[in-house]
N, CA, C and O of each residue as an XYZ file, in Angstrom:
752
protein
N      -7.426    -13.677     16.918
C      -8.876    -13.610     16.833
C      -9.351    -12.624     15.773
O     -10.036    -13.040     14.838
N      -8.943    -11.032     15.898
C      -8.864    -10.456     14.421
C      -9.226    -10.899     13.183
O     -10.276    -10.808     12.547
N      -8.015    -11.465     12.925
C      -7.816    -11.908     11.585
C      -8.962    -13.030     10.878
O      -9.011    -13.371      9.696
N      -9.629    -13.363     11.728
C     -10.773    -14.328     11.535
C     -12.026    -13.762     11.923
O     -12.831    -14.686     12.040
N     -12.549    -12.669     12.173
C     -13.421    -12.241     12.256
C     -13.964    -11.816     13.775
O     -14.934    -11.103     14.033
N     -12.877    -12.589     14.876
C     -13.950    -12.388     15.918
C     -13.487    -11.515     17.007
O     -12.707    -11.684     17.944
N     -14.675     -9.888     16.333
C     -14.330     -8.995     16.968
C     -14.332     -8.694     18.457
O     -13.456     -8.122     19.105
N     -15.555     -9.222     18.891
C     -16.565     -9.655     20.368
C     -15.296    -10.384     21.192
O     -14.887     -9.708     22.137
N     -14.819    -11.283     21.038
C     -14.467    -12.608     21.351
C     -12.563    -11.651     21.348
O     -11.832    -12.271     22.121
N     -11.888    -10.558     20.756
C     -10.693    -10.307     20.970
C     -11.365     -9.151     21.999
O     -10.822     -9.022     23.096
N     -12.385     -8.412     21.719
C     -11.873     -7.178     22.770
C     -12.305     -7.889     24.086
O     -11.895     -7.573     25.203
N     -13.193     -8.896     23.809
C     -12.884     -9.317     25.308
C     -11.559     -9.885     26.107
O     -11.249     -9.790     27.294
N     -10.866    -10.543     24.936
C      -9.534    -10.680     25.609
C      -8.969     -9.357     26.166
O      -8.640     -9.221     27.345
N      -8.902     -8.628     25.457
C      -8.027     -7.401     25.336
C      -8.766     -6.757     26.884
O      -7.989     -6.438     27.784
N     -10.499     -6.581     27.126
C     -10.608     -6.505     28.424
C      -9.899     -7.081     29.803
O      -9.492     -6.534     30.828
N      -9.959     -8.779     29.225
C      -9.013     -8.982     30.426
C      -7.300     -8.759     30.769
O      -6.748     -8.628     31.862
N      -6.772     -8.773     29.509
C      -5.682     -7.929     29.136
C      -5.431     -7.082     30.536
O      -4.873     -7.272     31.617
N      -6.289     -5.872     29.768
C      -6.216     -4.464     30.713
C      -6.435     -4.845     32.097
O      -5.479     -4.623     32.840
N      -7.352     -5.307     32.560
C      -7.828     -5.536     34.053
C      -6.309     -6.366     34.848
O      -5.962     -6.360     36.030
N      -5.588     -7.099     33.490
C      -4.601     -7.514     34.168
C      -3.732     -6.852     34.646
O      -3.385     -6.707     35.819
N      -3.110     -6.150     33.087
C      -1.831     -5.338     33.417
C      -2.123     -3.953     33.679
O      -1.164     -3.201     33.504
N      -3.353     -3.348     34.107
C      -3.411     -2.360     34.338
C      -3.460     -1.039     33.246
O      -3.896     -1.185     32.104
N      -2.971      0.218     33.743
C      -2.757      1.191     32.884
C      -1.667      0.830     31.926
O      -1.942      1.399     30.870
N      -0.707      0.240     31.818
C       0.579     -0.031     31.199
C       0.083     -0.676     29.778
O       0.912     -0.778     28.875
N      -1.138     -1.070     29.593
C      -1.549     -1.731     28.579
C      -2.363     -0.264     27.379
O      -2.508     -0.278     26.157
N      -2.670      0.648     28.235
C      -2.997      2.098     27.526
C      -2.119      2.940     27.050
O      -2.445      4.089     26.751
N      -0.937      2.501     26.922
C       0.547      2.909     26.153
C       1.050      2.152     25.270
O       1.983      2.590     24.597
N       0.643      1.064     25.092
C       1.094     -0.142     24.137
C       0.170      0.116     22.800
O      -0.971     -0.322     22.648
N       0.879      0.891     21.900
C       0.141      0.932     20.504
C      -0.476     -0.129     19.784
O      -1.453      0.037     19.054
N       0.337     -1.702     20.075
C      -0.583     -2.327     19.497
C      -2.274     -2.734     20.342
O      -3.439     -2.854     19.965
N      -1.611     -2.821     21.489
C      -2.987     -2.921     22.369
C      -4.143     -2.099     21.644
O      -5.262     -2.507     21.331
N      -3.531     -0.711     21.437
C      -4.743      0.478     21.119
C      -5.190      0.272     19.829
O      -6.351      0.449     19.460
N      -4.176     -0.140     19.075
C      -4.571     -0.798     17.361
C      -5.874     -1.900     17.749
O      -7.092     -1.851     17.578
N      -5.017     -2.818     18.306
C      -6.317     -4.029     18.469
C      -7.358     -3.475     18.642
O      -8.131     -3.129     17.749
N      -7.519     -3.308     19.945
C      -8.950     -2.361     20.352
C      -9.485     -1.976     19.672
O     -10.608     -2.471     19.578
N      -9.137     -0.842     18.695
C      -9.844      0.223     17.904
C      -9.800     -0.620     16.687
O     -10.720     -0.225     15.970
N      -9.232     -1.494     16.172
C      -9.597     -2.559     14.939
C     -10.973     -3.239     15.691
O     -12.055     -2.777     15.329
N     -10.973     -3.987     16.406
C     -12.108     -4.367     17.444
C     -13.027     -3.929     17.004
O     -13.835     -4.563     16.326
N     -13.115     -2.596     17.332
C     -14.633     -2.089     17.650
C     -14.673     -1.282     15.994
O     -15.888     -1.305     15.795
N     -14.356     -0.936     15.353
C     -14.536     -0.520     13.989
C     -15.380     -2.073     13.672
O     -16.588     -2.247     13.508
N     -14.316     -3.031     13.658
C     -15.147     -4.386     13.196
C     -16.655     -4.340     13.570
O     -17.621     -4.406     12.809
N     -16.629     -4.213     14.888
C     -18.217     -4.499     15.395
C     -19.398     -3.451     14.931
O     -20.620     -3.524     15.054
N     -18.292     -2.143     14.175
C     -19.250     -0.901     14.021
C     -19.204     -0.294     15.381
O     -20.352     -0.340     15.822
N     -18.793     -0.014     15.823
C     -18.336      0.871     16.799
C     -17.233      2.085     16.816
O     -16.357      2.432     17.610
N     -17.647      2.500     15.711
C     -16.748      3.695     15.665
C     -16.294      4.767     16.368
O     -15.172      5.269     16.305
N     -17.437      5.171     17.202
C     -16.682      6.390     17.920
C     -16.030      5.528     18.976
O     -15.302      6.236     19.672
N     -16.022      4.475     19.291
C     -15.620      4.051     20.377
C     -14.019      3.607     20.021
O     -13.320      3.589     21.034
N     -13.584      3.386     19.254
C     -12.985      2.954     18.246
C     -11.956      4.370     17.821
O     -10.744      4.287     17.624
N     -12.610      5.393     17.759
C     -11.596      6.599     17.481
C     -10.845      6.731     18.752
O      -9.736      6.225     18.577
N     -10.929      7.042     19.563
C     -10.458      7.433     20.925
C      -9.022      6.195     20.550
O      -8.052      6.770     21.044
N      -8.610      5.114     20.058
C      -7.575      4.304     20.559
C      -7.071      4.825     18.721
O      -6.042      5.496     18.637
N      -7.687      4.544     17.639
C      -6.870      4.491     16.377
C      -6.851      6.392     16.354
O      -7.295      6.805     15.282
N      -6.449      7.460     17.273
C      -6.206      8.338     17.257
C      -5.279      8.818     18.132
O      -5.140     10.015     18.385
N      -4.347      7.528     18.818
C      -4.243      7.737     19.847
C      -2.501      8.530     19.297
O      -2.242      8.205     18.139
N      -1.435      9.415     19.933
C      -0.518      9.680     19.428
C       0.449      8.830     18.718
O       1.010      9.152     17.671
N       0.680      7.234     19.635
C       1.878      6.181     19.204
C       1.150      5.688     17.733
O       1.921      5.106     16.970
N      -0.120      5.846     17.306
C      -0.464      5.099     16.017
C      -0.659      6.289     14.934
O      -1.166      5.837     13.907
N      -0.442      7.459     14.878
C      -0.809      8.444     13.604
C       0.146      8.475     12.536
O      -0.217      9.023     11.495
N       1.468      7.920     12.609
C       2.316      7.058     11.513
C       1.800      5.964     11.079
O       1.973      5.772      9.876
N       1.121      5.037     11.746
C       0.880      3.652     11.903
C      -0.205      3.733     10.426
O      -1.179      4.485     10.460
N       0.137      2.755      8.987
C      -0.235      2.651      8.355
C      -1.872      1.892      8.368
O      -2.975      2.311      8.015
N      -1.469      0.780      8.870
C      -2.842     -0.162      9.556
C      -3.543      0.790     10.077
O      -4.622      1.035      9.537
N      -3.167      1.511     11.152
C      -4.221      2.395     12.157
C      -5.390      3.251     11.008
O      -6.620      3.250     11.002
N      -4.405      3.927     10.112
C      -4.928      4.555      9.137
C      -6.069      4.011      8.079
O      -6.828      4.727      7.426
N      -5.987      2.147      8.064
C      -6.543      1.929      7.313
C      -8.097      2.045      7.950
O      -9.099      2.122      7.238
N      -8.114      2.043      9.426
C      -9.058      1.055      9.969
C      -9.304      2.901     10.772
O     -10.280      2.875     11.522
N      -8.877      3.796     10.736
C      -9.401      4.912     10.892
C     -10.392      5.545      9.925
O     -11.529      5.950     10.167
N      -9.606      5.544      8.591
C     -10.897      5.278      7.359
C     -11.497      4.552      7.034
O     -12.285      4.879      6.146
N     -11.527      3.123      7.521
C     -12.869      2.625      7.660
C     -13.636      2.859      8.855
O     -14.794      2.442      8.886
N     -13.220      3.383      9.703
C     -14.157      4.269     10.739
C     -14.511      5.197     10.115
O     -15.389      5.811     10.721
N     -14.206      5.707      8.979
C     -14.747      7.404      8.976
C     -15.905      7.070      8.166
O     -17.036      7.526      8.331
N     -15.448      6.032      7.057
C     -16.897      5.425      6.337
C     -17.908      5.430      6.901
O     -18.784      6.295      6.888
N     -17.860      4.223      7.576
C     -19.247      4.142      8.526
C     -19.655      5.183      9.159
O     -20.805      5.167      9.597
N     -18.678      6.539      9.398
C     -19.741      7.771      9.443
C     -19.930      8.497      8.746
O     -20.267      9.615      9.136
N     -19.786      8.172      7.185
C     -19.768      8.785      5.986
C     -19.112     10.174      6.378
O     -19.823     11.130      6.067
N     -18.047     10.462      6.924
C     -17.526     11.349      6.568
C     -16.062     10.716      5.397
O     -15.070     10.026      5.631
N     -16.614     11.399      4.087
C     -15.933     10.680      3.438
C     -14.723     11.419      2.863
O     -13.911     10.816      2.161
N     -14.588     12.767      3.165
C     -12.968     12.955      3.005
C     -12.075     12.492      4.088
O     -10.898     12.346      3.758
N     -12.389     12.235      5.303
C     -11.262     11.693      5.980
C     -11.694     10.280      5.537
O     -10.649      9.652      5.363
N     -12.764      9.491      5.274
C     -12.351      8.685      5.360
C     -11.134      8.429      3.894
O     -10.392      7.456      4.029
N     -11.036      8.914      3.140
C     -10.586      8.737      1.325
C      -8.827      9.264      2.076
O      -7.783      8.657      1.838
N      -8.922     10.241      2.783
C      -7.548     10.633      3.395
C      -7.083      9.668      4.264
O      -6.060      9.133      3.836
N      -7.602      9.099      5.719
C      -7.001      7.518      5.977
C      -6.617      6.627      5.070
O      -5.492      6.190      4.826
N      -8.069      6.303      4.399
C      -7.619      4.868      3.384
C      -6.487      5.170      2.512
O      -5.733      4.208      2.368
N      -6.148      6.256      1.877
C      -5.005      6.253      0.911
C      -3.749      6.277      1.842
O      -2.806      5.554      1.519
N      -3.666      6.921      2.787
C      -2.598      6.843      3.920
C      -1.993      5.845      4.305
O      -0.777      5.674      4.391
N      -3.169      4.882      4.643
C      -2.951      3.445      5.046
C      -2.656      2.500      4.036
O      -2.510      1.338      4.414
N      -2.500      2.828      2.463
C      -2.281      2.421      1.339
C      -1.113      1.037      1.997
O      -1.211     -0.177      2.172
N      -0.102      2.037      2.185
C       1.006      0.712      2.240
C       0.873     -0.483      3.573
O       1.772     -1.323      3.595
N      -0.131     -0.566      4.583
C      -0.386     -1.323      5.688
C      -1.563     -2.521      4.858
O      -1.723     -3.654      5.311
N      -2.062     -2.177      4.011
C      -2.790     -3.197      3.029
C      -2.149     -4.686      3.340
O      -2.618     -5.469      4.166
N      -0.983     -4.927      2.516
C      -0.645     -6.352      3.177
C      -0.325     -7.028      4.328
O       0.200     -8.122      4.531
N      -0.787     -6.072      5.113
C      -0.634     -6.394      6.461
C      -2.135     -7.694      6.728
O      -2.097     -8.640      7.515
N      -3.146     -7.376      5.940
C      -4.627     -7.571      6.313
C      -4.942     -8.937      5.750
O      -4.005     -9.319      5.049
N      -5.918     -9.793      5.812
C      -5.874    -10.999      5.044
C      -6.712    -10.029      3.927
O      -6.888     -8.816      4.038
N      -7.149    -10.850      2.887
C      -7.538    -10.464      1.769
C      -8.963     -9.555      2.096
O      -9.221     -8.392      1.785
N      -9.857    -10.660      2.920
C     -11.088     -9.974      3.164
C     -11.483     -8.651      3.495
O     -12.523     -8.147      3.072
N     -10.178     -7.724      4.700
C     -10.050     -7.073      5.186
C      -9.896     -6.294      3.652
O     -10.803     -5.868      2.936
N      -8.538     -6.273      3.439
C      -8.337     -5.502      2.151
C      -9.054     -5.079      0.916
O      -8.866     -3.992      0.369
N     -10.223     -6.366      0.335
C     -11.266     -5.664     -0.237
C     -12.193     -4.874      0.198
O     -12.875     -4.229     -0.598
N     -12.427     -4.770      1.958
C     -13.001     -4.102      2.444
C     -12.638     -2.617      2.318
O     -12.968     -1.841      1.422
N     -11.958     -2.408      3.306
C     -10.732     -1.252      3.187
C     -10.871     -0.856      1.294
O     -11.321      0.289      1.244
N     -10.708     -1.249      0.233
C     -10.837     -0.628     -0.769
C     -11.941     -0.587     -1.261
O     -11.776     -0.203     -2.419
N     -12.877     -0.738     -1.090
C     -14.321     -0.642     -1.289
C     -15.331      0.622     -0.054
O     -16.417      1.202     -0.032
N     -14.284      0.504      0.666
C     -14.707      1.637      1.271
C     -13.970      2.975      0.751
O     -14.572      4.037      0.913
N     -13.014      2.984      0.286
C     -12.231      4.145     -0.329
C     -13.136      4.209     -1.804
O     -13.362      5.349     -2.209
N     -13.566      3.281     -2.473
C     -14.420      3.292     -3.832
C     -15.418      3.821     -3.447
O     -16.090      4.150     -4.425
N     -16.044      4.175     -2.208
C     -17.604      4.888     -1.591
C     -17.383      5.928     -1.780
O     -18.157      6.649     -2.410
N     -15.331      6.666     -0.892
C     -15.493      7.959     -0.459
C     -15.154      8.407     -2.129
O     -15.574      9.465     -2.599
N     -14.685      7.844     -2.580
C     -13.962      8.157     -3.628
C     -15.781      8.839     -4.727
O     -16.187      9.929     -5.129
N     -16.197      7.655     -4.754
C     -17.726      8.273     -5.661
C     -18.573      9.416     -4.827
O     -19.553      9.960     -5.337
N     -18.109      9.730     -3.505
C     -19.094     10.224     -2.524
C     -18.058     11.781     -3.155
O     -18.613     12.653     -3.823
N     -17.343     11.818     -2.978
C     -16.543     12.805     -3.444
C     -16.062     13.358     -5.111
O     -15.212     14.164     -5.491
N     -17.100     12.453     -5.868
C     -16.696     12.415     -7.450
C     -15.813     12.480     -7.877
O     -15.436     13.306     -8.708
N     -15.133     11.435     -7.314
C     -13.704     11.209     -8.436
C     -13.633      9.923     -8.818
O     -12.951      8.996     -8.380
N     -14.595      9.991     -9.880
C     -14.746      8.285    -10.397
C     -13.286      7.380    -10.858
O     -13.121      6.160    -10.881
N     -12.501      8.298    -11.143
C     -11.329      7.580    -11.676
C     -10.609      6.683    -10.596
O     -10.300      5.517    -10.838
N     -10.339      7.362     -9.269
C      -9.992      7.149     -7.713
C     -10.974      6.198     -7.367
O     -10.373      5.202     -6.963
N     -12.546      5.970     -7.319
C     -13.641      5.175     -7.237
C     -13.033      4.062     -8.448
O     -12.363      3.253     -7.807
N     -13.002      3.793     -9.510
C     -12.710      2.713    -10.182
C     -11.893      2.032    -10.162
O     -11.845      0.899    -10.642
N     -10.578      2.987     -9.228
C      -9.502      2.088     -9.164
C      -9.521      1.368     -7.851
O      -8.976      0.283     -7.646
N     -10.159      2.030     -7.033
C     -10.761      1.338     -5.485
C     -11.570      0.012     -5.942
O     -11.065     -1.092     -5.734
N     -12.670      0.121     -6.486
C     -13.213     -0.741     -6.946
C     -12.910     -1.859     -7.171
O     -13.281     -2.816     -6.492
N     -11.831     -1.948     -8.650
C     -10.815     -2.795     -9.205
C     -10.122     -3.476     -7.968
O     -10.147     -4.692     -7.774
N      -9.658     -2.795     -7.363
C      -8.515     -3.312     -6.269
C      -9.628     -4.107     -5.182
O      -9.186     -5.095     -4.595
N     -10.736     -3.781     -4.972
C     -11.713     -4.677     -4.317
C     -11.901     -6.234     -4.957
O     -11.754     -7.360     -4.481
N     -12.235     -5.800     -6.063
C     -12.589     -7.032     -6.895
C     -11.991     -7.865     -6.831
O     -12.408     -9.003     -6.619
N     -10.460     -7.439     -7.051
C      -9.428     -8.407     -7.475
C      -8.784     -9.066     -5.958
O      -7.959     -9.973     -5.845
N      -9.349     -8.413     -5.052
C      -8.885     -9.280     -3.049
C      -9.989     -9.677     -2.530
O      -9.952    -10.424     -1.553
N     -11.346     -9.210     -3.143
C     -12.511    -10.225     -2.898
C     -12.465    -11.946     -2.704
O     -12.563    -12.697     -3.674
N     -12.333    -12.337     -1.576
C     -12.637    -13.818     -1.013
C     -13.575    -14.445     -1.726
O     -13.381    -15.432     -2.436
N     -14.935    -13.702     -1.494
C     -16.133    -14.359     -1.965
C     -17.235    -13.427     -2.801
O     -17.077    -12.217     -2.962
N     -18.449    -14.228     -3.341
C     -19.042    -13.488     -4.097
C     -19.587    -12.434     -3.425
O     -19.827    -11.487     -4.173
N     -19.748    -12.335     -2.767
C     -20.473    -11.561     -1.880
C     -19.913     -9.992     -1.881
O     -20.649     -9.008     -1.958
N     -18.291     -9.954     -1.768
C     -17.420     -9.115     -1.866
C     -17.093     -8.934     -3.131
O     -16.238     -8.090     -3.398
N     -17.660     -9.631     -4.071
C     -17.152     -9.201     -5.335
C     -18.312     -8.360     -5.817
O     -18.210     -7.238     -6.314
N     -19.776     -9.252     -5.545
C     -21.082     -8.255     -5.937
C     -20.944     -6.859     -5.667
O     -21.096     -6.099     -6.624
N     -20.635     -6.286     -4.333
C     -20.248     -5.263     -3.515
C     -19.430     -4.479     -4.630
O     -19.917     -3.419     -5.023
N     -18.165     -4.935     -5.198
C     -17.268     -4.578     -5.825
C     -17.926     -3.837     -7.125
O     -17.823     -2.684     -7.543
N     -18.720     -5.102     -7.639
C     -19.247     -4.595     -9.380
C     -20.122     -3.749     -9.400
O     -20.199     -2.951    -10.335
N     -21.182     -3.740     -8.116
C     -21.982     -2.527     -7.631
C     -21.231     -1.180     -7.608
O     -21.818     -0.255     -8.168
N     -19.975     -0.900     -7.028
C     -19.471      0.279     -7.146
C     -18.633      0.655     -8.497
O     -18.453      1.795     -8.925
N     -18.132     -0.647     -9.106
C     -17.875     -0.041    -10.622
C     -19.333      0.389    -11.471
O     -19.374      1.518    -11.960
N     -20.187     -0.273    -11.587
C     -21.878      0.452    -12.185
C     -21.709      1.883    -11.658
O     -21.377      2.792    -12.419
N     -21.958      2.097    -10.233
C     -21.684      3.633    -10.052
C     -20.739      4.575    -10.256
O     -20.878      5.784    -10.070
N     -19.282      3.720    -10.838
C     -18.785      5.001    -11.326
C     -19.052      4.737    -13.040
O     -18.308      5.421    -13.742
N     -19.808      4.031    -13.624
C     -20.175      4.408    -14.984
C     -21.104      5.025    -14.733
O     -21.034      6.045    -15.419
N     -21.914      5.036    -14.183
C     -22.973      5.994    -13.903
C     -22.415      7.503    -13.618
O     -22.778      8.535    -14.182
N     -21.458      7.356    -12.613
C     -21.134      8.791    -12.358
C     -20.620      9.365    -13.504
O     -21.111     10.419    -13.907
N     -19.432      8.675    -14.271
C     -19.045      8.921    -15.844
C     -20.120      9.622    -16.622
O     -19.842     10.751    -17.027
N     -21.510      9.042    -16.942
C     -22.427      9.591    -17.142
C     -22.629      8.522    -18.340
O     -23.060      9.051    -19.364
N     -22.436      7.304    -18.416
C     -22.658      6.184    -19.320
C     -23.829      5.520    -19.174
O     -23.692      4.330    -18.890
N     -25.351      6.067    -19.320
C     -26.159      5.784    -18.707
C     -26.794      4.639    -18.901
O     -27.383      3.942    -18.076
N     -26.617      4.456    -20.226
C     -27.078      2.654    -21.073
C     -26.454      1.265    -20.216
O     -27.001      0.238    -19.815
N     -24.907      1.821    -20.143
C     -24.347      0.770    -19.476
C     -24.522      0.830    -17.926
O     -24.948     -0.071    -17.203
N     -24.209      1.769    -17.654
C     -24.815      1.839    -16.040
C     -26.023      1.424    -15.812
O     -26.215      0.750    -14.800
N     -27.269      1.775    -16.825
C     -28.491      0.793    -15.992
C     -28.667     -0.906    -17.024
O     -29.608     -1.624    -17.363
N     -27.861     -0.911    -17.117
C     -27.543     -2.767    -17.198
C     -26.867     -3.094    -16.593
O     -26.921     -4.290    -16.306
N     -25.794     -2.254    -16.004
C     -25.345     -3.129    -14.897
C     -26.201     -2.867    -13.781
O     -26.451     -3.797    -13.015
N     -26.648     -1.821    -13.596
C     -27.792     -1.816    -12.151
C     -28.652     -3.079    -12.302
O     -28.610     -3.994    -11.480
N     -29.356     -3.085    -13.286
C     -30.368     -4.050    -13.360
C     -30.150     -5.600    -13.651
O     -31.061     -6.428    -13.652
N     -28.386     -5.956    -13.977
C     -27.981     -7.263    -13.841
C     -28.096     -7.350    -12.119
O     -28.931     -8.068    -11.570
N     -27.174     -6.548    -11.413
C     -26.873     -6.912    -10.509
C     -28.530     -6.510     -9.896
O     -28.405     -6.744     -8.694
N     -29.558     -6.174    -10.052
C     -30.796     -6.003     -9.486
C     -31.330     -7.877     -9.176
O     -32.033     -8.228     -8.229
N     -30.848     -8.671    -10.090
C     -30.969     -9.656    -10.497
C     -30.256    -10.828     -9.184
O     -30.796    -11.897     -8.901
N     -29.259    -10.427     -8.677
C     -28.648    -11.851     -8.189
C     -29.015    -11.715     -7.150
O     -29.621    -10.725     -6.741
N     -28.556    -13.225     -6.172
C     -29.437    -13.525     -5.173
C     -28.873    -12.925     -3.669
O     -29.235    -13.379     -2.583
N     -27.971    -11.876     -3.845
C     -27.358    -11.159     -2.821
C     -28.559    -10.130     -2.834
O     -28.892     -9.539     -3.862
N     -29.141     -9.973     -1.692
C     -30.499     -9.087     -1.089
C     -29.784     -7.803     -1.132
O     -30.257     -7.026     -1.962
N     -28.870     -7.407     -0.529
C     -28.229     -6.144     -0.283
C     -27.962     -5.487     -1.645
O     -28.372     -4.441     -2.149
N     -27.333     -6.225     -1.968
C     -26.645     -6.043     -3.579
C     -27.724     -5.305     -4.380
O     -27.699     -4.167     -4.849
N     -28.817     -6.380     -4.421
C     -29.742     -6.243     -5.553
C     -31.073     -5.300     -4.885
O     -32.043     -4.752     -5.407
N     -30.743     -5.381     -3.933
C     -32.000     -4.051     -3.351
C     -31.350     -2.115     -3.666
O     -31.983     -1.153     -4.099
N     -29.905     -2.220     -3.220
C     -29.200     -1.542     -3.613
C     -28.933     -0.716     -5.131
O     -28.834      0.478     -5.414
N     -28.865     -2.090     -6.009
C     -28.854     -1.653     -7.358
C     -30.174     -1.382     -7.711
O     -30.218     -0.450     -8.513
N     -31.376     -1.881     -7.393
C     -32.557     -1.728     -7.768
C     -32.956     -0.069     -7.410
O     -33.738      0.729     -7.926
N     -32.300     -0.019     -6.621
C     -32.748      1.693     -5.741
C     -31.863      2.743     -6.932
O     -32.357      3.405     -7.844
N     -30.344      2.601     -6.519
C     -29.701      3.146     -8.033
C     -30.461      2.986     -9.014
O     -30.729      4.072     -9.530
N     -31.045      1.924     -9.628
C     -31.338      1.793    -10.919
C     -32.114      2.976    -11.431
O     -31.926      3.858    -12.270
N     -33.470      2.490    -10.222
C     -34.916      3.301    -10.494
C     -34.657      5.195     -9.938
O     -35.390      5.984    -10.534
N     -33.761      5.760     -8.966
C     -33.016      7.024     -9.225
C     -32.630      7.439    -10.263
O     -32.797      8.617    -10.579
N     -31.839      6.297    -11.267
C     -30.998      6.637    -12.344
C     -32.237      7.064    -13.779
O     -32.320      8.040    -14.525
N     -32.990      5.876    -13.657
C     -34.291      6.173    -14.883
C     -34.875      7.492    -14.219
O     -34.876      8.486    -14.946
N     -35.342      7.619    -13.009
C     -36.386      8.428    -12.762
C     -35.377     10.413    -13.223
O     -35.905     11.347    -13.826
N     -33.477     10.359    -12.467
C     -33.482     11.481    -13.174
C     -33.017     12.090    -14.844
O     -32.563     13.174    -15.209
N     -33.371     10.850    -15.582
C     -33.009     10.877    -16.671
C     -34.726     10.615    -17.819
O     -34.993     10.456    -19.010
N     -35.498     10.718    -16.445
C     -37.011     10.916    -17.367
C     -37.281     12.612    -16.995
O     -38.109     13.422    -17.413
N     -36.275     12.696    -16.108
C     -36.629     14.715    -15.598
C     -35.976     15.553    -16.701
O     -36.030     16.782    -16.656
């Protein structure tokens, strides 16, 4: 169920799981992986730390990936940049979608933390496991911000203002907000 998106629809298995086998299912690392992949999916992060923190998964590469994408979503972005690189080698574990995710969230902590070089290569690695456009817009949005962060300001607000342009709402509300930040502190 995972692997296809349906986060709702596994932890409920995984509820009846537990109700079956009892406590014996709260020692089983993958059980606690699932779970806490689960609820990260749904955005449920703190709920979600308690199992991808649990002792049997802090080797666990996967755990790591999906711990820094928990940390994203609470923008704490040095752990999250410290999971995601951790979890580096559990990457092919994920279908693709997952994986541009997971590196597009390391391209956040990575610019959130100014290290555009670390941000571009997150980026790149998004782009190139992006499924759909959607995940790729996402992608070219965070390469604009690390030319921007570079301090390439010509090219950074053409790419803000291409991507201000396409018909992804998020995308282009996003870049539009960058854009008009970017003119407004470069008229200061």
């Amino acid at each position: 169920l995972l692997p296809h998106g349906f986060a709702a629809e596994a932890l409920g298995a995984l509820r009846v799981v537990a109700i079956n086998q009892g406590e014996l299912v709260e020692i089983d690392p993958d059980f606690r992986l699932m779970r806490g992949a689960a609820n990260v999916m749904m955005g449920r992060a703190s709920a979600a730390n308690a199992d991808l923190t649990a002792s049997a998964l802090v080797n666990n590469p996967s755990a790591a990936l999906w711990r820094g994408y928990s940390a994203s979503l609470q923008q704490n972005w040095s752990d999250a940049r410290r999971e995601l690189e951790r979890g580096g080698g559990g990457l092919e574990e994920h279908p693709p979608a997952w994986r541009a995710r997971f590196q597009l969230a390391l391209a956040h902590a990575a610019l959130e933390l100014n290290d555009p070089a670390a941000a571009e290569a997150a980026a790149r690695a998004a782009l190139a496991e992006a499924p759909d456009r959607a995940t790729r817009m996402h992608a070219r949005l965070a390469e604009a911000r690390v030319v921007a962060l570079r301090g390439d300001n010509e090219r950074a607000l053409t790419m803000f203002d291409e991507l201000a342009r396409i018909d992804d709402e998020e995308v282009a509300v996003r870049a539009s907000v960058d854009e008009t930040h970017m003119e407004g502190a470069l008229k200061a």
